[in-house]
mmCIF file of C-alpha atoms and ligand atoms in Angstrom:
data_model
loop_
_atom_site.group_PDB
_atom_site.id
_atom_site.type_symbol
_atom_site.label_atom_id
_atom_site.label_comp_id
_atom_site.label_asym_id
_atom_site.label_seq_id
_atom_site.Cartn_x
_atom_site.Cartn_y
_atom_site.Cartn_z
ATOM 1 C CA UNK X 1 -77.813 31.404 15.475
ATOM 2 C CA UNK X 2 -74.656 33.374 14.919
ATOM 3 C CA UNK X 3 -72.899 33.095 11.880
ATOM 4 C CA UNK X 4 -69.798 35.631 12.312
ATOM 5 C CA UNK X 5 -66.603 33.751 13.774
ATOM 6 C CA UNK X 6 -64.159 34.454 11.766
ATOM 7 C CA UNK X 7 -60.909 35.778 13.542
ATOM 8 C CA UNK X 8 -62.859 34.910 16.871
ATOM 9 C CA UNK X 9 -60.078 33.473 19.520
ATOM 10 C CA UNK X 10 -61.197 30.162 21.121
ATOM 11 C CA UNK X 11 -59.169 30.613 24.818
ATOM 12 C CA UNK X 12 -61.794 29.987 27.234
ATOM 13 C CA UNK X 13 -65.704 28.485 26.365
ATOM 14 C CA UNK X 14 -66.509 31.524 29.043
ATOM 15 C CA UNK X 15 -65.371 34.044 26.360
ATOM 16 C CA UNK X 16 -68.108 32.544 23.902
ATOM 17 C CA UNK X 17 -71.526 33.294 24.286
ATOM 18 C CA UNK X 18 -73.976 30.422 24.442
ATOM 19 C CA UNK X 19 -76.022 31.076 20.841
ATOM 20 C CA UNK X 20 -72.459 30.945 19.654
ATOM 21 C CA UNK X 21 -71.492 26.959 21.663
ATOM 22 C CA UNK X 22 -75.170 26.325 20.260
ATOM 23 C CA UNK X 23 -73.667 27.279 16.572
ATOM 24 C CA UNK X 24 -70.500 25.066 17.221
ATOM 25 C CA UNK X 25 -72.369 22.122 18.590
ATOM 26 C CA UNK X 26 -74.181 22.105 15.353
ATOM 27 C CA UNK X 27 -71.559 22.586 13.364
ATOM 28 C CA UNK X 28 -69.471 19.783 15.090
ATOM 29 C CA UNK X 29 -72.312 17.483 14.288
ATOM 30 C CA UNK X 30 -72.433 18.435 10.747
ATOM 31 C CA UNK X 31 -68.595 17.480 10.546
ATOM 32 C CA UNK X 32 -69.124 14.170 12.245
ATOM 33 C CA UNK X 33 -72.128 13.603 9.656
ATOM 34 C CA UNK X 34 -70.092 14.452 6.494
ATOM 35 C CA UNK X 35 -67.149 12.594 7.974
ATOM 36 C CA UNK X 36 -69.722 9.153 8.233
ATOM 37 C CA UNK X 37 -70.929 9.564 4.597
ATOM 38 C CA UNK X 38 -66.975 10.478 3.159
ATOM 39 C CA UNK X 39 -68.227 13.990 2.229
ATOM 40 C CA UNK X 40 -65.330 16.147 1.424
ATOM 41 C CA UNK X 41 -65.138 19.201 3.801
ATOM 42 C CA UNK X 42 -62.843 21.726 2.288
ATOM 43 C CA UNK X 43 -63.731 24.920 3.907
ATOM 44 C CA UNK X 44 -60.066 25.482 4.866
ATOM 45 C CA UNK X 45 -58.155 24.985 1.733
ATOM 46 C CA UNK X 46 -54.657 26.033 1.655
ATOM 47 C CA UNK X 47 -54.831 27.473 4.971
ATOM 48 C CA UNK X 48 -52.149 27.075 8.170
ATOM 49 C CA UNK X 49 -52.664 26.628 11.513
ATOM 50 C CA UNK X 50 -49.369 26.748 13.859
ATOM 51 C CA UNK X 51 -49.932 23.800 16.684
ATOM 52 C CA UNK X 52 -47.510 24.860 19.468
ATOM 53 C CA UNK X 53 -46.702 21.830 22.304
ATOM 54 C CA UNK X 54 -45.066 22.864 25.546
ATOM 55 C CA UNK X 55 -46.458 19.114 27.055
ATOM 56 C CA UNK X 56 -47.140 15.930 25.533
ATOM 57 C CA UNK X 57 -50.364 14.861 23.647
ATOM 58 C CA UNK X 58 -52.300 12.363 21.870
ATOM 59 C CA UNK X 59 -55.807 13.153 21.494
ATOM 60 C CA UNK X 60 -55.246 17.239 21.009
ATOM 61 C CA UNK X 61 -52.617 16.875 18.622
ATOM 62 C CA UNK X 62 -53.942 14.142 16.516
ATOM 63 C CA UNK X 63 -57.444 15.869 16.442
ATOM 64 C CA UNK X 64 -56.189 18.835 14.961
ATOM 65 C CA UNK X 65 -53.467 17.762 12.582
ATOM 66 C CA UNK X 66 -56.139 15.170 10.949
ATOM 67 C CA UNK X 67 -58.771 17.868 11.347
ATOM 68 C CA UNK X 68 -57.165 20.434 9.312
ATOM 69 C CA UNK X 69 -55.796 18.269 6.584
ATOM 70 C CA UNK X 70 -59.525 16.964 6.195
ATOM 71 C CA UNK X 71 -60.731 20.627 6.183
ATOM 72 C CA UNK X 72 -57.821 21.467 3.246
ATOM 73 C CA UNK X 73 -55.283 22.969 5.328
ATOM 74 C CA UNK X 74 -52.015 22.282 6.733
ATOM 75 C CA UNK X 75 -50.828 22.102 10.585
ATOM 76 C CA UNK X 76 -47.466 22.387 11.296
ATOM 77 C CA UNK X 77 -46.641 20.717 14.760
ATOM 78 C CA UNK X 78 -44.063 22.820 17.247
ATOM 79 C CA UNK X 79 -42.437 20.926 20.047
ATOM 80 C CA UNK X 80 -41.807 24.130 21.656
ATOM 81 C CA UNK X 81 -38.261 22.714 22.985
ATOM 82 C CA UNK X 82 -37.153 22.655 19.447
ATOM 83 C CA UNK X 83 -38.244 25.972 18.591
ATOM 84 C CA UNK X 84 -36.573 29.395 19.955
ATOM 85 C CA UNK X 85 -38.702 29.522 22.652
ATOM 86 C CA UNK X 86 -36.591 27.287 24.713
ATOM 87 C CA UNK X 87 -33.854 30.217 24.289
ATOM 88 C CA UNK X 88 -36.105 32.657 25.676
ATOM 89 C CA UNK X 89 -38.064 33.733 22.419
ATOM 90 C CA UNK X 90 -41.073 36.152 24.260
ATOM 91 C CA UNK X 91 -44.611 35.586 23.261
ATOM 92 C CA UNK X 92 -45.106 38.881 21.350
ATOM 93 C CA UNK X 93 -42.082 37.521 18.563
ATOM 94 C CA UNK X 94 -43.809 34.531 18.242
ATOM 95 C CA UNK X 95 -47.099 35.477 17.603
ATOM 96 C CA UNK X 96 -46.714 38.281 15.713
ATOM 97 C CA UNK X 97 -44.260 36.072 13.349
ATOM 98 C CA UNK X 98 -46.412 33.121 13.131
ATOM 99 C CA UNK X 99 -49.468 35.491 12.396
ATOM 100 C CA UNK X 100 -47.562 36.709 9.562
ATOM 101 C CA UNK X 101 -46.966 32.671 8.151
ATOM 102 C CA UNK X 102 -50.537 31.596 8.588
ATOM 103 C CA UNK X 103 -53.928 31.754 9.446
ATOM 104 C CA UNK X 104 -54.582 30.563 13.205
ATOM 105 C CA UNK X 105 -51.978 29.775 16.089
ATOM 106 C CA UNK X 106 -53.047 26.707 18.778
ATOM 107 C CA UNK X 107 -51.234 26.317 22.008
ATOM 108 C CA UNK X 108 -51.052 23.703 24.751
ATOM 109 C CA UNK X 109 -49.129 25.212 28.049
ATOM 110 C CA UNK X 110 -50.173 23.769 31.177
ATOM 111 C CA UNK X 111 -48.055 25.297 33.706
ATOM 112 C CA UNK X 112 -49.706 26.346 36.590
ATOM 113 C CA UNK X 113 -49.688 30.141 36.593
ATOM 114 C CA UNK X 114 -47.860 30.415 33.586
ATOM 115 C CA UNK X 115 -49.990 28.777 30.666
ATOM 116 C CA UNK X 116 -53.239 30.884 30.192
ATOM 117 C CA UNK X 117 -51.175 34.300 30.692
ATOM 118 C CA UNK X 118 -48.927 32.672 27.908
ATOM 119 C CA UNK X 119 -51.763 32.003 25.533
ATOM 120 C CA UNK X 120 -53.255 35.252 26.200
ATOM 121 C CA UNK X 121 -50.339 37.158 25.440
ATOM 122 C CA UNK X 122 -50.417 35.014 22.236
ATOM 123 C CA UNK X 123 -53.894 36.181 21.775
ATOM 124 C CA UNK X 124 -52.601 40.300 22.462
ATOM 125 C CA UNK X 125 -50.049 39.753 19.947
ATOM 126 C CA UNK X 126 -51.757 37.697 17.205
ATOM 127 C CA UNK X 127 -53.438 38.906 14.277
ATOM 128 C CA UNK X 128 -55.061 35.319 13.401
ATOM 129 C CA UNK X 129 -57.134 33.379 15.663
ATOM 130 C CA UNK X 130 -56.100 31.665 18.754
ATOM 131 C CA UNK X 131 -57.042 28.288 19.987
ATOM 132 C CA UNK X 132 -56.399 27.290 23.467
ATOM 133 C CA UNK X 133 -55.061 23.227 23.070
ATOM 134 C CA UNK X 134 -55.125 23.550 27.088
ATOM 135 C CA UNK X 135 -53.465 25.250 29.998
ATOM 136 C CA UNK X 136 -53.682 25.499 33.538
ATOM 137 C CA UNK X 137 -57.181 26.634 33.855
ATOM 138 C CA UNK X 138 -59.162 25.642 30.886
ATOM 139 C CA UNK X 139 -59.370 22.863 28.267
ATOM 140 C CA UNK X 140 -62.609 24.032 25.774
ATOM 141 C CA UNK X 141 -61.423 21.860 23.054
ATOM 142 C CA UNK X 142 -61.937 19.017 25.742
ATOM 143 C CA UNK X 143 -65.199 20.425 27.249
ATOM 144 C CA UNK X 144 -67.055 21.207 23.784
ATOM 145 C CA UNK X 145 -66.522 17.720 22.910
ATOM 146 C CA UNK X 146 -67.813 16.329 26.170
ATOM 147 C CA UNK X 147 -70.665 18.605 25.829
ATOM 148 C CA UNK X 148 -71.125 17.218 22.482
ATOM 149 C CA UNK X 149 -71.001 13.524 23.802
ATOM 150 C CA UNK X 150 -73.025 14.187 26.545
ATOM 151 C CA UNK X 151 -75.961 15.725 24.168
ATOM 152 C CA UNK X 152 -75.510 12.905 21.685
ATOM 153 C CA UNK X 153 -76.295 10.178 24.110
ATOM 154 C CA UNK X 154 -79.185 11.794 26.087
ATOM 155 C CA UNK X 155 -80.941 14.501 23.948
ATOM 156 C CA UNK X 156 -81.920 17.905 25.706
ATOM 157 C CA UNK X 157 -79.580 18.150 28.791
ATOM 158 C CA UNK X 158 -81.952 20.293 31.246
ATOM 159 C CA UNK X 159 -81.747 18.460 34.656
ATOM 160 C CA UNK X 160 -79.204 15.712 33.516
ATOM 161 C CA UNK X 161 -77.334 14.642 36.839
ATOM 162 C CA UNK X 162 -73.449 14.667 36.054
ATOM 163 C CA UNK X 163 -70.896 14.139 38.738
ATOM 164 C CA UNK X 164 -67.557 15.445 38.457
ATOM 165 C CA UNK X 165 -65.583 13.298 40.977
ATOM 166 C CA UNK X 166 -61.717 13.342 41.588
ATOM 167 C CA UNK X 167 -59.936 10.107 41.315
ATOM 168 C CA UNK X 168 -56.401 8.983 42.648
ATOM 169 C CA UNK X 169 -53.828 9.235 40.150
ATOM 170 C CA UNK X 170 -49.978 8.661 40.042
ATOM 171 C CA UNK X 171 -49.104 9.477 36.281
ATOM 172 C CA UNK X 172 -48.286 13.201 36.629
ATOM 173 C CA UNK X 173 -49.621 16.165 38.702
ATOM 174 C CA UNK X 174 -52.428 16.666 36.218
ATOM 175 C CA UNK X 175 -53.941 20.422 35.578
ATOM 176 C CA UNK X 176 -57.122 21.546 36.968
ATOM 177 C CA UNK X 177 -58.391 22.543 33.495
ATOM 178 C CA UNK X 178 -60.773 19.587 32.669
ATOM 179 C CA UNK X 179 -62.925 19.831 35.695
ATOM 180 C CA UNK X 180 -62.980 23.852 35.871
ATOM 181 C CA UNK X 181 -64.004 24.228 32.026
ATOM 182 C CA UNK X 182 -66.502 21.210 32.917
ATOM 183 C CA UNK X 183 -68.095 22.722 35.571
ATOM 184 C CA UNK X 184 -68.143 26.193 34.244
ATOM 185 C CA UNK X 185 -69.805 24.852 30.666
ATOM 186 C CA UNK X 186 -72.400 21.887 32.036
ATOM 187 C CA UNK X 187 -74.648 24.564 34.300
ATOM 188 C CA UNK X 188 -75.085 26.785 31.299
ATOM 189 C CA UNK X 189 -76.784 23.339 29.594
ATOM 190 C CA UNK X 190 -79.196 23.806 32.614
ATOM 191 C CA UNK X 191 -77.086 20.369 33.856
ATOM 192 C CA UNK X 192 -77.464 19.426 37.481
ATOM 193 C CA UNK X 193 -73.670 19.127 38.162
ATOM 194 C CA UNK X 194 -72.243 17.581 41.229
ATOM 195 C CA UNK X 195 -68.349 18.465 41.799
ATOM 196 C CA UNK X 196 -66.806 15.922 44.497
ATOM 197 C CA UNK X 197 -63.293 15.795 45.720
ATOM 198 C CA UNK X 198 -61.572 15.179 48.979
ATOM 199 C CA UNK X 199 -60.394 18.254 51.133
ATOM 200 C CA UNK X 200 -57.190 19.754 49.633
ATOM 201 C CA UNK X 201 -58.210 19.549 45.634
ATOM 202 C CA UNK X 202 -60.348 22.885 45.582
ATOM 203 C CA UNK X 203 -60.912 24.730 42.382
ATOM 204 C CA UNK X 204 -60.039 28.402 42.547
ATOM 205 C CA UNK X 205 -63.143 30.516 44.588
ATOM 206 C CA UNK X 206 -63.537 32.620 41.668
ATOM 207 C CA UNK X 207 -64.629 29.413 39.165
ATOM 208 C CA UNK X 208 -66.772 27.967 41.783
ATOM 209 C CA UNK X 209 -68.895 31.411 41.946
ATOM 210 C CA UNK X 210 -68.599 31.707 38.141
ATOM 211 C CA UNK X 211 -70.169 28.132 37.918
ATOM 212 C CA UNK X 212 -72.785 29.222 40.400
ATOM 213 C CA UNK X 213 -73.361 32.046 38.598
ATOM 214 C CA UNK X 214 -73.544 30.086 35.152
ATOM 215 C CA UNK X 215 -76.143 27.841 36.722
ATOM 216 C CA UNK X 216 -78.191 30.823 37.827
ATOM 217 C CA UNK X 217 -78.474 32.470 34.610
ATOM 218 C CA UNK X 218 -79.446 29.321 32.626
ATOM 219 C CA UNK X 219 -81.124 26.971 35.141
ATOM 220 C CA UNK X 220 -78.652 24.386 36.129
ATOM 221 C CA UNK X 221 -77.326 23.539 39.602
ATOM 222 C CA UNK X 222 -73.981 23.331 40.836
ATOM 223 C CA UNK X 223 -73.212 21.327 44.150
ATOM 224 C CA UNK X 224 -69.848 20.715 45.760
ATOM 225 C CA UNK X 225 -69.225 17.471 48.297
ATOM 226 C CA UNK X 226 -66.782 15.621 49.984
ATOM 227 C CA UNK X 227 -68.460 12.578 49.909
ATOM 228 C CA UNK X 228 -67.246 10.370 46.717
ATOM 229 C CA UNK X 229 -70.164 7.836 47.396
ATOM 230 C CA UNK X 230 -72.937 10.642 47.488
ATOM 231 C CA UNK X 231 -71.322 11.917 44.303
ATOM 232 C CA UNK X 232 -71.963 8.752 42.328
ATOM 233 C CA UNK X 233 -75.546 7.881 44.072
ATOM 234 C CA UNK X 234 -77.873 8.025 41.294
ATOM 235 C CA UNK X 235 -75.570 10.187 38.687
ATOM 236 C CA UNK X 236 -76.377 9.717 35.069
ATOM 237 C CA UNK X 237 -72.940 10.686 33.939
ATOM 238 C CA UNK X 238 -69.562 10.309 36.130
ATOM 239 C CA UNK X 239 -66.591 11.878 34.930
ATOM 240 C CA UNK X 240 -63.878 10.452 37.707
ATOM 241 C CA UNK X 241 -60.779 11.897 37.011
ATOM 242 C CA UNK X 242 -57.470 13.319 38.831
ATOM 243 C CA UNK X 243 -56.326 16.650 38.915
ATOM 244 C CA UNK X 244 -53.670 18.119 41.433
ATOM 245 C CA UNK X 245 -54.042 20.166 44.265
ATOM 246 C CA UNK X 246 -52.223 23.534 42.278
ATOM 247 C CA UNK X 247 -54.770 25.716 44.495
ATOM 248 C CA UNK X 248 -53.065 24.926 47.688
ATOM 249 C CA UNK X 249 -50.218 23.516 46.636
ATOM 250 C CA UNK X 250 -48.055 24.595 43.869
ATOM 251 C CA UNK X 251 -45.110 21.600 44.018
ATOM 252 C CA UNK X 252 -45.165 19.955 41.093
ATOM 253 C CA UNK X 253 -44.418 16.872 43.572
ATOM 254 C CA UNK X 254 -46.944 13.765 42.385
ATOM 255 C CA UNK X 255 -46.865 11.301 45.455
ATOM 256 C CA UNK X 256 -47.300 13.216 48.244
ATOM 257 C CA UNK X 257 -49.094 12.396 51.779
ATOM 258 C CA UNK X 258 -52.356 14.024 50.797
ATOM 259 C CA UNK X 259 -52.687 12.149 47.367
ATOM 260 C CA UNK X 260 -51.804 9.037 49.136
ATOM 261 C CA UNK X 261 -54.378 9.545 52.226
ATOM 262 C CA UNK X 262 -57.035 9.251 49.117
ATOM 263 C CA UNK X 263 -56.360 5.976 47.397
ATOM 264 C CA UNK X 264 -59.704 5.352 47.877
ATOM 265 C CA UNK X 265 -61.548 7.783 45.574
ATOM 266 C CA UNK X 266 -61.299 5.071 42.469
ATOM 267 C CA UNK X 267 -64.187 4.279 40.252
ATOM 268 C CA UNK X 268 -64.925 0.911 40.713
ATOM 269 C CA UNK X 269 -68.048 -1.614 39.586
ATOM 270 C CA UNK X 270 -69.561 -0.895 43.159
ATOM 271 C CA UNK X 271 -69.229 2.950 42.568
ATOM 272 C CA UNK X 272 -70.939 2.556 39.004
ATOM 273 C CA UNK X 273 -73.883 0.357 41.213
ATOM 274 C CA UNK X 274 -74.724 3.311 43.303
ATOM 275 C CA UNK X 275 -75.220 5.273 39.913
ATOM 276 C CA UNK X 276 -78.693 5.573 37.933
ATOM 277 C CA UNK X 277 -78.882 2.294 36.010
ATOM 278 C CA UNK X 278 -77.757 3.660 32.697
ATOM 279 C CA UNK X 279 -75.057 6.036 33.899
ATOM 280 C CA UNK X 280 -72.404 6.481 31.263
ATOM 281 C CA UNK X 281 -68.894 6.864 32.348
ATOM 282 C CA UNK X 282 -66.647 9.344 30.645
ATOM 283 C CA UNK X 283 -62.730 10.101 30.879
ATOM 284 C CA UNK X 284 -61.158 12.893 28.947
ATOM 285 C CA UNK X 285 -58.180 10.139 28.890
ATOM 286 C CA UNK X 286 -54.993 9.278 29.441
ATOM 287 C CA UNK X 287 -56.851 7.785 32.008
ATOM 288 C CA UNK X 288 -54.425 5.806 34.859
ATOM 289 C CA UNK X 289 -55.621 2.825 34.501
ATOM 290 C CA UNK X 290 -56.606 0.763 37.843
ATOM 291 C CA UNK X 291 -55.821 4.201 39.551
ATOM 292 C CA UNK X 292 -58.090 6.129 38.678
ATOM 293 C CA UNK X 293 -60.400 3.447 37.593
ATOM 294 C CA UNK X 294 -60.797 0.131 37.023
ATOM 295 C CA UNK X 295 -60.434 -1.840 34.011
ATOM 296 C CA UNK X 296 -63.695 -3.366 34.150
ATOM 297 C CA UNK X 297 -65.465 0.081 34.349
ATOM 298 C CA UNK X 298 -63.458 1.758 31.466
ATOM 299 C CA UNK X 299 -63.611 -1.219 29.526
ATOM 300 C CA UNK X 300 -66.985 -2.030 30.346
ATOM 301 C CA UNK X 301 -70.948 -1.407 28.889
ATOM 302 C CA UNK X 302 -71.174 1.788 30.663
ATOM 303 C CA UNK X 303 -68.151 3.533 29.357
ATOM 304 C CA UNK X 304 -68.363 6.011 26.445
ATOM 305 C CA UNK X 305 -64.694 7.485 26.455
ATOM 306 C CA UNK X 306 -64.125 5.981 23.093
ATOM 307 C CA UNK X 307 -66.845 8.163 21.448
ATOM 308 C CA UNK X 308 -65.922 11.094 23.603
ATOM 309 C CA UNK X 309 -62.278 10.812 22.451
ATOM 310 C CA UNK X 310 -63.880 10.648 18.603
ATOM 311 C CA UNK X 311 -65.542 13.997 18.931
ATOM 312 C CA UNK X 312 -62.572 15.435 19.751
ATOM 313 C CA UNK X 313 -61.994 15.412 15.905
ATOM 314 C CA UNK X 314 -65.359 16.734 14.919
ATOM 315 C CA UNK X 315 -65.258 19.641 17.694
ATOM 316 C CA UNK X 316 -61.841 20.760 16.631
ATOM 317 C CA UNK X 317 -62.791 20.827 13.008
ATOM 318 C CA UNK X 318 -66.038 23.022 13.913
ATOM 319 C CA UNK X 319 -63.563 26.073 16.026
ATOM 320 C CA UNK X 320 -60.992 25.862 12.988
ATOM 321 C CA UNK X 321 -64.042 25.899 10.195
ATOM 322 C CA UNK X 322 -65.985 28.735 12.289
ATOM 323 C CA UNK X 323 -63.097 30.815 13.827
ATOM 324 C CA UNK X 324 -60.352 30.718 10.358
ATOM 325 C CA UNK X 325 -63.096 30.420 7.832
ATOM 326 C CA UNK X 326 -66.256 32.033 7.124
ATOM 327 C CA UNK X 327 -66.701 35.180 5.193
HETATM 328 N N1 LIG E 1 -57.346 14.574 26.566
HETATM 329 C C1 LIG E 1 -56.798 15.291 26.141
HETATM 330 O O1 LIG E 1 -56.668 16.492 25.921
HETATM 331 O O2 LIG E 1 -56.042 14.398 25.508
HETATM 332 P P1 LIG E 1 -54.267 14.450 25.633
HETATM 333 O O3 LIG E 1 -53.270 14.950 26.502
HETATM 334 O O4 LIG E 1 -53.849 12.714 24.569
HETATM 335 O O5 LIG E 1 -54.365 15.689 24.059
#
């Protein structure tokens, strides 16, 4: 078991070795047990983390803010539009100064072609651990909570069939960071992964290649299909979620012709019937209800979305404790 994480950044789970992720999952479970029993977890007494948000959030912001408070520290929420970043302050200056004021920096910046570079620039200049709260490429806080949830529900994940399925949505042009993180991470735990999407919603070639390499190293599988029914058939976990066509079209436009031509990619009860009889429905949330998924599915007996969202708290506390605490 790895035990020295102090100062480690959390930008992509790809930067964390498998045994480090194993420890992260164990600590997350310990956080959850202690939370259930009302056992105090003062691992980060008087420590401060700055929470920079370029975009909106419900789960990420609140799991981090509640989490740092439950660890005995303080989280400072920074809507970046109200900081000097809005007047052009560069990432270097922000990173150096926030490092001097506290013990961790966390950031959400999902701008396509911008977000990951910004967080990497913060990482370059920060003297405290930097956590990615979602960028254009990765959402490691979501990925680790998803993995924890699947493991809680099934035990050993090896050979478990999970389908990451594109779904129609009109709310906004969503980042690719959730499916990209999942397709990289799940094969490292031996899962049999199907990635399904209509033509035009590809993930980057390097990510698909890396996912295949991860599968080769750890005994998982990765398959791509453009057939929605095939992805649902016999799946034990389904994760139908929208993502934008960023790789082929960098426009912010949401309701384009490509999107409208794929309105049929929706998680319905008929699709759920194709899956394993014990299939579990997951979604990072927020879901675009009745576009991505029927209410009867997300509110139905196969849905584990609230357990998945709850685990964002326990995993966030584990990430902060390991990287900001320790010896
Ligand atoms: N899943 C997730 O990251 O939710 P928020 O956008 O509400 O933080």
